[in-house]
PDB file of C-alpha atoms and ligand atoms in Angstrom:
ATOM      1  CA  MET A  29     -32.861 -50.541 -33.793  1.00 53.00           C
ATOM      2  CA  TYR A  30     -34.332 -49.979 -37.226  1.00 68.00           C
ATOM      3  CA  CYS A  31     -34.432 -46.220 -37.467  1.00 90.00           C
ATOM      4  CA  LYS A  32     -32.252 -43.433 -36.151  1.00 88.00           C
ATOM      5  CA  GLY A  33     -34.905 -41.753 -34.062  1.00 93.00           C
ATOM      6  CA  LYS A  34     -34.168 -40.236 -30.693  1.00 95.00           C
ATOM      7  CA  LEU A  35     -35.061 -42.295 -27.661  1.00 94.00           C
ATOM      8  CA  GLU A  36     -37.067 -40.494 -25.012  1.00 96.00           C
ATOM      9  CA  LYS A  37     -37.759 -41.704 -21.504  1.00 96.00           C
ATOM     10  CA  LYS A  38     -41.500 -42.083 -21.073  1.00 96.00           C
ATOM     11  CA  LEU A  39     -44.024 -43.870 -18.936  1.00 97.00           C
ATOM     12  CA  VAL A  40     -45.979 -46.261 -21.100  1.00 96.00           C
ATOM     13  CA  ALA A  41     -48.698 -48.830 -20.780  1.00 95.00           C
ATOM     14  CA  ARG A  42     -47.558 -52.267 -21.785  1.00 94.00           C
ATOM     15  CA  ILE A  43     -49.800 -55.195 -22.591  1.00 92.00           C
ATOM     16  CA  GLN A  44     -48.551 -58.732 -22.638  1.00 90.00           C
ATOM     17  CA  GLU A  45     -49.727 -62.295 -22.419  1.00 91.00           C
ATOM     18  CA  TYR A  46     -48.924 -64.413 -19.417  1.00 91.00           C
ATOM     19  CA  GLU A  47     -50.174 -67.970 -19.020  1.00 91.00           C
ATOM     20  CA  GLY A  48     -53.085 -67.346 -21.357  1.00 91.00           C
ATOM     21  CA  ARG A  49     -54.157 -64.073 -19.751  1.00 89.00           C
ATOM     22  CA  TRP A  50     -53.576 -60.563 -21.024  1.00 92.00           C
ATOM     23  CA  ILE A  51     -51.971 -58.289 -18.511  1.00 93.00           C
ATOM     24  CA  VAL A  52     -51.628 -54.519 -18.659  1.00 95.00           C
ATOM     25  CA  ILE A  53     -48.866 -52.694 -16.817  1.00 96.00           C
ATOM     26  CA  GLU A  54     -49.285 -48.943 -16.560  1.00 96.00           C
ATOM     27  CA  ASN A  55     -46.692 -46.245 -15.920  1.00 97.00           C
ATOM     28  CA  LEU A  56     -43.842 -48.468 -16.974  1.00 96.00           C
ATOM     29  CA  PRO A  57     -40.627 -46.570 -17.709  1.00 96.00           C
ATOM     30  CA  ALA A  58     -39.523 -47.153 -21.281  1.00 96.00           C
ATOM     31  CA  LEU A  59     -37.365 -45.599 -23.954  1.00 95.00           C
ATOM     32  CA  VAL A  60     -39.640 -44.567 -26.810  1.00 95.00           C
ATOM     33  CA  CYS A  61     -38.380 -43.731 -30.283  1.00 95.00           C
ATOM     34  CA  ASP A  62     -39.674 -40.308 -31.338  1.00 94.00           C
ATOM     35  CA  GLN A  63     -39.777 -41.378 -34.987  1.00 94.00           C
ATOM     36  CA  CYS A  64     -41.399 -44.803 -35.098  1.00 94.00           C
ATOM     37  CA  GLY A  65     -42.801 -45.127 -31.583  1.00 92.00           C
ATOM     38  CA  GLU A  66     -40.924 -48.359 -30.926  1.00 92.00           C
ATOM     39  CA  GLN A  67     -40.558 -49.026 -27.205  1.00 92.00           C
ATOM     40  CA  PHE A  68     -37.440 -50.341 -25.550  1.00 93.00           C
ATOM     41  CA  TYR A  69     -37.077 -51.604 -22.018  1.00 93.00           C
ATOM     42  CA  THR A  70     -34.058 -51.754 -19.795  1.00 93.00           C
ATOM     43  CA  PRO A  71     -33.186 -55.074 -18.128  1.00 96.00           C
ATOM     44  CA  GLN A  72     -34.314 -53.499 -14.823  1.00 94.00           C
ATOM     45  CA  THR A  73     -37.715 -52.694 -16.297  1.00 94.00           C
ATOM     46  CA  HIS A  74     -37.983 -56.219 -17.662  1.00 93.00           C
ATOM     47  CA  ASP A  75     -37.261 -57.583 -14.183  1.00 94.00           C
ATOM     48  CA  LEU A  76     -39.912 -55.245 -12.771  1.00 94.00           C
ATOM     49  CA  VAL A  77     -42.485 -56.601 -15.244  1.00 94.00           C
ATOM     50  CA  VAL A  78     -41.621 -60.179 -14.357  1.00 93.00           C
ATOM     51  CA  SER A  79     -41.838 -59.521 -10.620  1.00 94.00           C
ATOM     52  CA  LEU A  80     -45.179 -57.700 -10.994  1.00 94.00           C
ATOM     53  CA  ILE A  81     -46.677 -60.518 -13.041  1.00 92.00           C
ATOM     54  CA  THR A  82     -45.286 -63.463 -11.126  1.00 92.00           C
ATOM     55  CA  GLY A  83     -45.117 -61.917  -7.670  1.00 91.00           C
ATOM     56  CA  LYS A  84     -47.712 -61.290  -5.018  1.00 90.00           C
ATOM     57  CA  THR A  85     -48.551 -57.768  -6.150  1.00 91.00           C
ATOM     58  CA  ARG A  86     -52.302 -57.251  -6.487  1.00 93.00           C
ATOM     59  CA  PRO A  87     -53.571 -55.563  -9.626  1.00 94.00           C
ATOM     60  CA  VAL A  88     -54.842 -52.010  -9.062  1.00 95.00           C
ATOM     61  CA  ARG A  89     -57.971 -52.835 -11.041  1.00 95.00           C
ATOM     62  CA  THR A  90     -59.384 -55.286 -13.538  1.00 94.00           C
ATOM     63  CA  GLU A  91     -60.349 -54.293 -17.064  1.00 90.00           C
ATOM     64  CA  VAL A  92     -62.413 -56.102 -19.646  1.00 91.00           C
ATOM     65  CA  ILE A  93     -60.390 -56.353 -22.853  1.00 88.00           C
ATOM     66  CA  GLU A  94     -62.037 -56.545 -26.264  1.00 91.00           C
ATOM     67  CA  VAL A  95     -60.428 -59.203 -28.422  1.00 88.00           C
ATOM     68  CA  TYR A  96     -60.796 -59.322 -32.184  1.00 90.00           C
ATOM     69  CA  ASP A  97     -59.862 -62.207 -34.430  1.00 90.00           C
ATOM     70  CA  ALA A  98     -58.249 -60.875 -37.587  1.00 88.00           C
ATOM     71  CA  ALA A  99     -58.408 -64.317 -39.187  1.00 88.00           C
ATOM     72  CA  SER A 100     -62.189 -64.328 -39.048  1.00 86.00           C
ATOM     73  CA  ALA A 101     -62.585 -60.757 -40.266  1.00 76.00           C
ATOM     74  CA  ALA A 102     -63.951 -60.215 -43.764  1.00 71.00           C
ATOM     75  CA  TRP A 103     -61.284 -57.736 -44.792  1.00 64.00           C
ATOM     76  CA  HIS A 104     -60.209 -59.855 -47.783  1.00 61.00           C
ATOM     77  CA  SER A 105     -63.241 -58.706 -49.734  1.00 61.00           C
ATOM     78  CA  SER A 106     -63.022 -55.050 -48.733  1.00 60.00           C
ATOM     79  CA  VAL A 107     -59.286 -54.544 -49.257  1.00 57.00           C
ATOM     80  CA  LYS A 108     -58.230 -54.546 -52.872  1.00 54.00           C
TER      81      LYS A 108
HETATM   82 ZN1   ZN B   6     -37.485 -45.657 -34.369  1.00 67.60          ZN
END
């Protein structure tokens, strides 16, 4: 932990890559730092994520995700 913020139990949405696909998990219990917003997961929650992603659970819905490539953005010229 980097800061001394208080950790609060919250339900969060987590996005992560799995085998080249981006997967969103909603209403995941996490400990969220009230200062920096950093999210921490218990080992149980980690196991839950793994079983959701690798198991036979069907997604509740499918979203289209917008992907931006920072490397191709022209921010070099605009940021001084
Ligand atoms: Zn923090």
